[in-house]
Amino acid sequence: MSIVLPPMSAEGVVTVEQALRARRSHREFTATPISREALAVLLWAAGGVTGADGARAAPSAGGHYPLQGYVAAGAVANLPQGVYEYRPGQHALEPCATADVRVELGEAALGEQPWVETAAAVIVIVADLAGARARFHSQPPVGVRGDRYVYMEAGAFAENVHLQATALGLGMVLVGGFDDSAVATALRLDEPLEPVAMLCLGEV
């Protein structure tokens, strides 16, 4: 059963300029859980619906939206540990697995990035690369343009989360070095979905 997330508040108290100045990568997290409200805001900032026309927070070439946000929740208040898929249209989480997979993700991250395991939650950017390649197959260079658009969108997705985390007083670090197949297994991903990046979040 889907878990509907708390609705968005009207405004924050941190300006974009303040968030840009304060934004830093954080790799050390406390054991304090983050709130479910904070997770809801972070997911909305990443790829939530921001307009009546279905437009989302992160730009997407041709309005294709090949990205999905998966959450490995380990220490989120009022949210059981497990893996969830974020559904932007409903602003809700769809449970995928009931296990805490942070250790699995940490092992997949080449065993050299302990902050994956200690993060309160890890948002994993997942992409349908095959779908993007098919969507933009006629644009040269053939077979490459779709990939480029996916990675551009992933960058916007990640930066939105980073700035929102900063505004909330949370820490975040982006992890790009990992074994794709191991991360896909931990998240129970089905083809053609592929992991692109992991965003580790927590109190600092």
Coordinates of C-alpha atoms in Angstrom, one line a residue:
M1 CA 0.0 0.0 0.0
S2 CA 1.3 3.4 -0.9
I3 CA 2.4 5.8 1.8
V4 CA 1.2 9.3 1.1
L5 CA 3.8 11.9 2.2
P6 CA 3.1 15.1 4.1
P7 CA 2.0 17.9 1.9
M8 CA 4.4 20.7 1.0
S9 CA 4.6 23.8 3.1
A10 CA 4.2 27.2 1.3
E11 CA 7.7 28.6 1.8
G12 CA 11.1 27.9 3.4
V13 CA 13.2 30.3 5.4
V14 CA 16.4 30.0 3.5
T15 CA 17.0 31.8 0.2
V16 CA 18.5 30.2 -2.8
E17 CA 21.5 32.4 -2.4
Q18 CA 22.0 31.4 1.2
A19 CA 21.7 27.7 0.3
L20 CA 24.3 28.1 -2.5
R21 CA 26.7 29.7 -0.1
A22 CA 26.3 27.0 2.5
R23 CA 26.2 24.0 0.3
R24 CA 28.9 21.5 1.1
S25 CA 29.4 17.7 0.9
H26 CA 29.0 16.0 4.3
R27 CA 30.2 12.5 4.9
E28 CA 29.7 12.2 8.6
F29 CA 26.2 11.7 10.0
T30 CA 24.8 11.4 13.4
A31 CA 22.5 8.5 14.4
T32 CA 19.5 11.0 14.7
P33 CA 16.7 10.1 12.4
I34 CA 15.6 12.6 9.8
S35 CA 11.9 13.4 9.8
R36 CA 9.4 12.0 7.3
E37 CA 8.5 15.6 6.5
A38 CA 12.1 16.4 5.6
L39 CA 12.2 13.3 3.3
A40 CA 9.0 14.4 1.6
V41 CA 10.5 17.9 0.9
L42 CA 13.7 16.4 -0.4
L43 CA 11.9 14.0 -2.8
W44 CA 9.6 16.8 -4.0
A45 CA 12.6 19.0 -4.7
A46 CA 14.3 16.2 -6.6
G47 CA 11.5 15.3 -9.0
G48 CA 8.2 16.3 -7.5
V49 CA 5.3 17.8 -9.6
T50 CA 5.4 21.6 -9.5
G51 CA 2.8 22.6 -12.1
A52 CA -0.7 21.8 -13.2
D53 CA 0.7 20.5 -16.5
G54 CA 2.7 17.8 -14.7
A55 CA 6.1 19.7 -14.9
R56 CA 8.5 18.6 -12.3
A57 CA 11.2 20.3 -10.2
A58 CA 14.1 19.0 -12.3
P59 CA 14.1 19.8 -16.0
S60 CA 13.8 16.9 -18.5
A61 CA 14.6 16.9 -22.2
G62 CA 11.3 16.8 -24.1
G63 CA 9.4 16.3 -20.8
H64 CA 10.4 12.7 -21.0
Y65 CA 11.3 12.2 -17.3
P66 CA 13.3 9.0 -17.5
L67 CA 14.4 9.2 -13.9
Q68 CA 12.9 7.7 -10.8
G69 CA 13.8 8.3 -7.1
Y70 CA 14.2 5.2 -4.9
V71 CA 14.7 5.6 -1.2
A72 CA 16.7 3.2 1.1
A73 CA 15.2 4.3 4.4
G74 CA 17.2 3.4 7.5
A75 CA 16.5 6.1 10.1
V76 CA 13.5 8.1 9.0
A77 CA 11.0 8.9 11.8
N78 CA 7.6 7.3 11.3
L79 CA 8.7 5.3 8.3
P80 CA 9.6 1.6 8.5
Q81 CA 13.0 0.7 7.2
G82 CA 13.0 -0.5 3.7
V83 CA 13.2 0.4 0.0
Y84 CA 10.6 2.7 -1.5
E85 CA 9.9 4.1 -5.0
Y86 CA 8.8 7.8 -5.0
R87 CA 5.7 8.4 -7.0
P88 CA 5.7 12.1 -8.0
G89 CA 2.1 12.3 -9.2
Q90 CA 0.8 11.1 -5.9
H91 CA 3.6 12.5 -3.8
A92 CA 3.8 9.1 -2.2
L93 CA 6.1 6.2 -1.5
E94 CA 5.5 2.7 -2.9
P95 CA 7.1 0.0 -0.8
C96 CA 9.5 -2.3 -2.7
A97 CA 11.2 -4.2 0.1
T98 CA 11.1 -4.3 3.9
A99 CA 14.8 -4.8 4.5
D100 CA 17.3 -2.1 5.6
V101 CA 19.6 -2.2 2.6
R102 CA 22.1 0.5 3.6
V103 CA 24.8 -2.1 4.3
E104 CA 24.2 -3.7 0.9
L105 CA 24.5 -0.3 -0.7
G106 CA 27.7 0.4 1.2
E107 CA 29.2 -2.9 0.1
A108 CA 28.2 -2.0 -3.5
A109 CA 29.9 1.3 -3.1
L110 CA 33.3 -0.3 -3.6
G111 CA 33.6 -0.9 0.2
E112 CA 35.3 2.5 0.5
Q113 CA 32.5 4.9 1.3
P114 CA 31.1 4.2 4.9
W115 CA 28.8 7.2 4.7
V116 CA 26.4 5.1 2.6
E117 CA 25.8 2.8 5.5
T118 CA 25.6 5.6 8.2
A119 CA 23.2 7.9 6.2
A120 CA 19.7 8.1 7.6
A121 CA 18.4 7.6 4.1
V122 CA 19.9 7.1 0.6
I123 CA 18.0 8.5 -2.4
V124 CA 19.1 6.5 -5.4
I125 CA 18.6 8.1 -8.8
V126 CA 17.4 5.4 -11.1
A127 CA 17.1 5.8 -14.9
D128 CA 15.5 4.1 -17.9
L129 CA 18.4 4.6 -20.2
A130 CA 17.1 2.3 -22.8
G131 CA 13.9 4.3 -23.0
A132 CA 15.8 7.6 -23.3
R133 CA 18.0 6.1 -26.1
A134 CA 14.8 5.0 -28.0
R135 CA 13.2 8.4 -27.4
F136 CA 16.1 10.4 -28.9
H137 CA 17.4 7.8 -31.3
S138 CA 17.2 10.1 -34.3
Q139 CA 19.4 12.8 -32.7
P140 CA 23.1 12.5 -33.5
P141 CA 25.3 11.0 -32.2
V142 CA 22.9 8.1 -32.4
G143 CA 22.7 6.0 -29.2
V144 CA 24.5 8.7 -27.2
R145 CA 22.2 11.8 -27.0
G146 CA 19.7 10.0 -24.8
D147 CA 22.4 9.1 -22.3
R148 CA 23.6 12.7 -22.2
Y149 CA 20.1 14.0 -21.5
V150 CA 19.7 11.4 -18.7
Y151 CA 22.9 12.5 -17.0
M152 CA 22.0 16.2 -17.4
E153 CA 18.7 15.6 -15.7
A154 CA 20.4 13.5 -13.0
G155 CA 22.7 16.4 -12.2
A156 CA 19.7 18.8 -11.8
F157 CA 17.9 16.2 -9.7
A158 CA 21.0 15.8 -7.4
E159 CA 21.7 19.5 -7.1
N160 CA 18.0 20.2 -6.2
V161 CA 18.3 17.6 -3.3
H162 CA 21.6 19.1 -2.2
L163 CA 20.3 22.6 -2.0
Q164 CA 17.1 21.5 -0.3
A165 CA 19.1 19.5 2.2
T166 CA 21.2 22.5 3.0
A167 CA 18.1 24.6 3.5
L168 CA 16.8 22.0 5.9
G169 CA 20.0 21.9 7.9
L170 CA 20.8 18.4 6.7
G171 CA 24.0 16.9 5.3
M172 CA 24.3 15.2 1.9
V173 CA 27.0 13.7 -0.3
L174 CA 26.6 12.3 -3.8
V175 CA 28.1 8.9 -4.5
G176 CA 28.9 7.9 -8.1
G177 CA 31.3 5.1 -7.5
F178 CA 29.5 1.7 -7.1
D179 CA 28.8 -1.6 -8.7
D180 CA 25.7 -1.1 -10.7
S181 CA 24.4 -4.6 -10.6
A182 CA 24.9 -4.8 -6.8
V183 CA 22.9 -1.6 -6.3
A184 CA 20.2 -2.8 -8.6
T185 CA 19.9 -6.1 -6.7
A186 CA 19.7 -4.3 -3.3
L187 CA 16.9 -2.1 -4.6
R188 CA 15.1 -5.0 -6.4
L189 CA 15.2 -3.1 -9.6
D190 CA 13.7 -4.6 -12.8
E191 CA 15.1 -4.1 -16.2
P192 CA 15.5 -1.6 -17.9
L193 CA 16.0 0.5 -14.8
E194 CA 19.7 1.3 -13.9
P195 CA 21.1 3.1 -10.9
V196 CA 22.9 6.4 -11.8
A197 CA 23.9 8.0 -8.4
M198 CA 23.3 7.7 -4.7
L199 CA 22.5 10.7 -2.5
C200 CA 23.4 10.0 1.1
L201 CA 21.4 12.2 3.6
G202 CA 21.4 12.7 7.4
E203 CA 21.8 14.9 10.4
V204 CA 25.3 16.4 10.8

